[in-house]
CSV table of C-alpha atoms in Angstrom, one decimal:
chain,number,residue,atom,x,y,z
A,1453,MET,CA,-13.2,-13.7,-2.1
A,1454,LEU,CA,-11.2,-10.5,-2.8
A,1455,LEU,CA,-9.1,-9.2,-5.6
A,1456,ALA,CA,-6.3,-7.1,-4.2
A,1457,ILE,CA,-4.2,-4.6,-6.2
A,1458,ASP,CA,-1.1,-2.6,-5.1
A,1459,THR,CA,1.2,-0.4,-7.2
A,1460,SER,CA,2.8,1.6,-4.4
A,1461,ALA,CA,6.2,0.1,-5.2
A,1462,GLY,CA,6.1,-2.5,-8.0
A,1463,THR,CA,2.9,-4.0,-9.2
A,1464,SER,CA,1.2,-6.8,-7.4
A,1465,VAL,CA,-2.2,-8.5,-7.8
A,1466,ALA,CA,-3.7,-11.3,-5.8
A,1467,VAL,CA,-6.9,-13.3,-5.2
A,1468,VAL,CA,-7.4,-13.9,-1.5
A,1469,ASP,CA,-10.0,-15.7,0.6
A,1470,LEU,CA,-10.3,-15.6,4.4
A,1471,ALA,CA,-10.4,-19.4,4.8
A,1472,ARG,CA,-8.0,-20.4,2.0
A,1473,GLY,CA,-5.5,-17.5,2.2
A,1474,VAL,CA,-3.7,-16.4,-1.0
A,1475,ILE,CA,-5.2,-18.4,-3.8
A,1476,ALA,CA,-3.2,-16.7,-6.6
A,1477,GLU,CA,-0.7,-13.9,-6.8
A,1478,HIS,CA,1.4,-12.3,-9.6
A,1479,ALA,CA,3.8,-9.4,-9.3
A,1480,THR,CA,6.6,-7.5,-10.9
A,1481,ASP,CA,9.2,-5.3,-9.1
A,1482,ASP,CA,9.3,-2.9,-12.2
A,1483,THR,CA,8.4,0.5,-10.9
A,1484,MET,CA,8.0,2.1,-14.4
A,1485,ARG,CA,5.4,0.0,-16.1
A,1486,HIS,CA,2.4,-0.2,-13.7
A,1487,ALA,CA,-0.2,0.7,-16.3
A,1488,GLU,CA,1.3,-1.7,-18.9
A,1489,VAL,CA,1.2,-4.8,-16.6
A,1490,VAL,CA,-1.6,-4.4,-14.2
A,1491,GLY,CA,-4.3,-5.6,-16.6
A,1492,ARG,CA,-2.4,-8.7,-17.5
A,1493,LEU,CA,-1.7,-9.5,-13.8
A,1494,ILE,CA,-5.3,-9.2,-13.0
A,1495,ALA,CA,-6.3,-11.6,-15.8
A,1496,ASP,CA,-3.6,-14.1,-14.8
A,1497,CYS,CA,-4.7,-14.1,-11.1
A,1498,LEU,CA,-8.3,-14.6,-11.9
A,1499,SER,CA,-7.4,-17.4,-14.4
A,1500,ASP,CA,-5.1,-19.1,-12.0
A,1501,ALA,CA,-7.6,-18.9,-9.1
A,1502,ALA,CA,-10.4,-20.1,-11.4
A,1503,VAL,CA,-12.6,-17.4,-10.0
A,1504,PRO,CA,-15.2,-15.6,-12.1
A,1505,ILE,CA,-15.7,-11.9,-11.6
A,1506,SER,CA,-19.1,-12.7,-10.2
A,1507,GLY,CA,-17.4,-14.7,-7.4
A,1508,LEU,CA,-15.6,-11.6,-6.0
A,1509,SER,CA,-16.9,-9.9,-2.9
A,1510,ALA,CA,-14.8,-6.7,-3.2
A,1511,VAL,CA,-11.7,-5.2,-4.7
A,1512,VAL,CA,-8.9,-4.1,-2.4
A,1513,GLY,CA,-6.7,-1.1,-3.3
A,1514,GLY,CA,-3.4,-0.3,-1.8
A,1515,MET,CA,-3.5,3.4,-0.8
A,1516,GLY,CA,0.2,3.8,-0.3
A,1517,PRO,CA,2.2,5.7,0.7
A,1518,GLY,CA,4.0,5.7,-2.6
A,1519,PRO,CA,5.1,7.8,-5.6
A,1520,PHE,CA,2.4,9.8,-7.3
A,1521,THR,CA,1.9,8.2,-10.7
A,1522,GLY,CA,2.5,4.6,-9.9
A,1523,LEU,CA,0.3,4.7,-6.7
A,1524,ARG,CA,-2.6,6.1,-8.6
A,1525,VAL,CA,-2.5,3.5,-11.4
A,1526,GLY,CA,-3.3,0.7,-8.9
A,1527,ILE,CA,-6.0,2.7,-7.1
A,1528,ALA,CA,-7.6,3.6,-10.4
A,1529,ALA,CA,-7.5,0.0,-11.6
A,1530,ALA,CA,-9.0,-1.2,-8.4
A,1531,ARG,CA,-11.8,1.4,-8.4
A,1532,VAL,CA,-12.7,0.8,-12.0
A,1533,PHE,CA,-12.7,-3.0,-11.6
A,1534,ALA,CA,-14.9,-2.8,-8.6
A,1535,LEU,CA,-17.3,-0.5,-10.4
A,1536,GLY,CA,-17.5,-2.8,-13.3
A,1537,ALA,CA,-17.9,-5.9,-11.1
A,1538,GLY,CA,-20.6,-4.2,-9.0
A,1539,VAL,CA,-18.7,-4.8,-5.8
A,1540,PRO,CA,-17.3,-2.5,-3.1
A,1541,PHE,CA,-13.8,-0.9,-3.3
A,1542,VAL,CA,-11.9,-1.4,-0.1
A,1543,PRO,CA,-8.9,0.9,0.7
A,1544,VAL,CA,-6.0,-0.5,2.8
A,1545,VAL,CA,-2.8,1.3,3.7
A,1546,SER,CA,0.0,-0.5,1.9
A,1547,HIS,CA,2.5,-0.3,4.8
A,1548,ASP,CA,0.0,-2.2,6.9
A,1549,ALA,CA,0.3,-5.1,4.5
A,1550,LEU,CA,4.1,-5.0,4.9
A,1551,ALA,CA,3.9,-4.9,8.6
A,1552,PHE,CA,1.4,-7.8,8.6
A,1553,GLY,CA,3.8,-9.9,6.6
A,1554,ARG,CA,6.7,-9.2,9.0
A,1555,TYR,CA,4.5,-10.2,12.0
A,1556,GLN,CA,3.3,-13.3,10.2
A,1557,ALA,CA,6.9,-14.2,9.6
A,1558,GLY,CA,7.6,-14.1,13.3
A,1559,HIS,CA,8.6,-10.6,14.2
A,1560,THR,CA,7.3,-9.3,17.5
A,1561,GLY,CA,7.2,-5.9,19.1
A,1562,PRO,CA,7.8,-2.5,17.6
A,1563,LEU,CA,8.6,-2.1,13.9
A,1564,VAL,CA,9.4,0.7,11.4
A,1565,VAL,CA,8.4,0.0,7.8
A,1566,VAL,CA,10.3,2.0,5.2
A,1567,THR,CA,9.7,2.3,1.4
A,1568,ASP,CA,11.2,4.4,-1.3
A,1569,ALA,CA,9.4,7.7,-1.8
A,1570,ARG,CA,11.7,8.7,-4.7
A,1571,ARG,CA,13.6,12.0,-4.9
A,1572,ARG,CA,15.9,11.0,-2.1
A,1573,GLU,CA,13.1,10.5,0.4
A,1574,VAL,CA,11.5,7.6,2.1
A,1575,ASN,CA,8.0,6.8,3.4
A,1576,TRP,CA,7.8,5.4,6.9
A,1577,SER,CA,5.2,3.9,9.3
A,1578,VAL,CA,5.7,2.7,12.9
A,1579,TYR,CA,3.9,-0.2,14.5
A,1580,SER,CA,3.8,-1.4,18.1
A,1581,GLY,CA,3.0,-5.0,17.3
A,1582,ALA,CA,0.1,-7.2,16.1
A,1583,ASP,CA,-3.2,-7.5,17.8
A,1584,ALA,CA,-5.1,-10.6,18.8
A,1585,VAL,CA,-6.2,-11.4,15.3
A,1586,GLY,CA,-2.9,-10.7,13.7
A,1587,LEU,CA,-3.5,-7.1,12.4
A,1588,PRO,CA,-0.6,-4.7,12.8
A,1589,ILE,CA,-1.1,-1.8,15.2
A,1590,ARG,CA,0.1,1.4,13.5
A,1591,VAL,CA,1.1,4.1,16.1
A,1592,ASP,CA,2.7,6.7,13.9
A,1593,GLY,CA,2.7,7.6,10.2
A,1594,PRO,CA,2.7,7.2,7.4
A,1595,GLY,CA,5.2,9.9,7.0
A,1596,VAL,CA,7.9,11.1,4.6
A,1597,ALA,CA,11.4,12.2,5.4
A,1598,ARG,CA,15.0,12.2,4.2
A,1599,PRO,CA,16.7,8.9,5.0
A,1600,ALA,CA,19.1,10.7,7.3
A,1601,VAL,CA,16.3,11.8,9.6
A,1602,LEU,CA,15.4,8.2,10.4
A,1603,ARG,CA,19.0,7.6,11.5
A,1604,GLU,CA,19.2,10.5,13.8
A,1605,PRO,CA,19.4,9.6,17.6
A,1606,GLY,CA,16.8,12.3,18.2
A,1607,TRP,CA,14.1,10.8,15.9
A,1608,ALA,CA,11.1,9.6,18.0
A,1609,HIS,CA,11.5,6.0,16.8
A,1610,ALA,CA,15.3,5.7,16.8
A,1611,GLY,CA,16.4,2.2,17.7
A,1612,VAL,CA,13.2,0.5,16.7
A,1613,PRO,CA,13.8,-2.5,14.3
A,1614,ARG,CA,13.5,-1.4,10.7
A,1615,PHE,CA,12.2,-3.2,7.6
A,1616,ASP,CA,13.1,-1.7,4.3
A,1617,ALA,CA,10.7,-3.1,1.6
A,1618,VAL,CA,11.1,-2.9,-2.1
A,1619,ALA,CA,7.6,-4.3,-3.0
A,1620,VAL,CA,4.2,-4.8,-1.4
A,1621,SER,CA,2.5,-8.1,-1.6
A,1622,ALA,CA,-1.1,-7.9,-2.8
A,1623,GLY,CA,-1.6,-11.2,-1.1
A,1624,GLU,CA,-0.8,-9.7,2.2
A,1625,LEU,CA,-2.8,-6.6,1.4
A,1626,GLY,CA,-5.8,-8.8,0.7
A,1627,GLN,CA,-5.3,-10.8,3.9
A,1628,VAL,CA,-5.3,-7.6,5.9
A,1629,ALA,CA,-8.5,-6.6,4.3
A,1630,GLU,CA,-10.1,-10.0,4.9
A,1631,LEU,CA,-9.2,-9.8,8.7
A,1632,MET,CA,-10.5,-6.2,8.9
A,1633,TRP,CA,-13.7,-7.2,7.2
A,1634,ALA,CA,-14.2,-10.3,9.4
A,1635,HIS,CA,-13.5,-8.4,12.6
A,1636,GLN,CA,-15.4,-5.3,11.7
A,1637,ARG,CA,-12.3,-3.0,11.8
A,1638,PRO,CA,-12.5,0.4,10.0
A,1639,PHE,CA,-10.8,0.5,6.6
A,1640,ALA,CA,-8.5,3.3,5.5
A,1641,ALA,CA,-9.7,6.6,4.2
A,1642,ASP,CA,-10.3,6.5,0.4
A,1643,THR,CA,-7.5,8.9,-0.2
A,1644,ALA,CA,-4.2,8.2,-1.9
A,1645,LEU,CA,-1.3,8.6,0.5
A,1646,TYR,CA,1.1,10.7,-1.6
A,1647,LEU,CA,2.8,12.4,1.2
A,1648,ARG,CA,5.2,14.8,-0.5
A,1649,SER,CA,4.2,18.4,-1.0
A,1650,PRO,CA,3.2,19.3,-4.6
A,1651,ASP,CA,6.1,20.4,-6.9
A,1652,VAL,CA,3.9,23.1,-8.3
A,1653,THR,CA,1.6,25.6,-6.6
A,1654,VAL,CA,-1.4,27.5,-7.8
A,1655,SER,CA,-0.6,30.9,-9.2
A,1656,ASN,CA,-1.4,34.0,-7.1
A,1657,GLY,CA,-2.4,35.8,-10.3
A,1658,PRO,CA,-0.6,37.4,-13.2
A,1659,LYS,CA,2.6,39.2,-12.5
A,1660,ARG,CA,3.0,42.8,-13.1
A,1661,VAL,CA,5.1,43.7,-16.1
A,1662,SER,CA,7.3,46.8,-15.6
């Protein structure tokens, strides 16, 4: 039984079980109030699922890619909840959940998943298909680029069917984690996927005054 949290786009929380699937899920597409709503969504999901905290096996955090502040709200919430509950924190790439949802819905073959990176850029990941247990096979990315780059004929994945997503389902994130756990697949690195270069740099020292 997993609690899954993702704030790489909107805010989504779900309680997921391998056998029962998504037991409860609450979400909002608001991209400005992650910190204000995530606690309430967690409480609502646990209440709807009638699952005590002691019944959780782990907490899944969506690692992005996503905008800096919003992405880290969900990761911090998942880490702190896992620490308080005394269960493992499980990192999963948010784009993998989006691809999983598309393949579960019937898509086959290559797929480009695209989400808003803000500041006139997009995050992208490329998949070749789903494996025997339904997990998406990521072959490139995540990456960040100007939208025009993905439309250029010379882009390496030009012509691949594209899915532009506005939100990530924590239910699908949790299902990916359940399948990875059940089939002993490695989880993502425990590092937030904020792909844009920092807007500020470390100073090289005081400037000379003439």
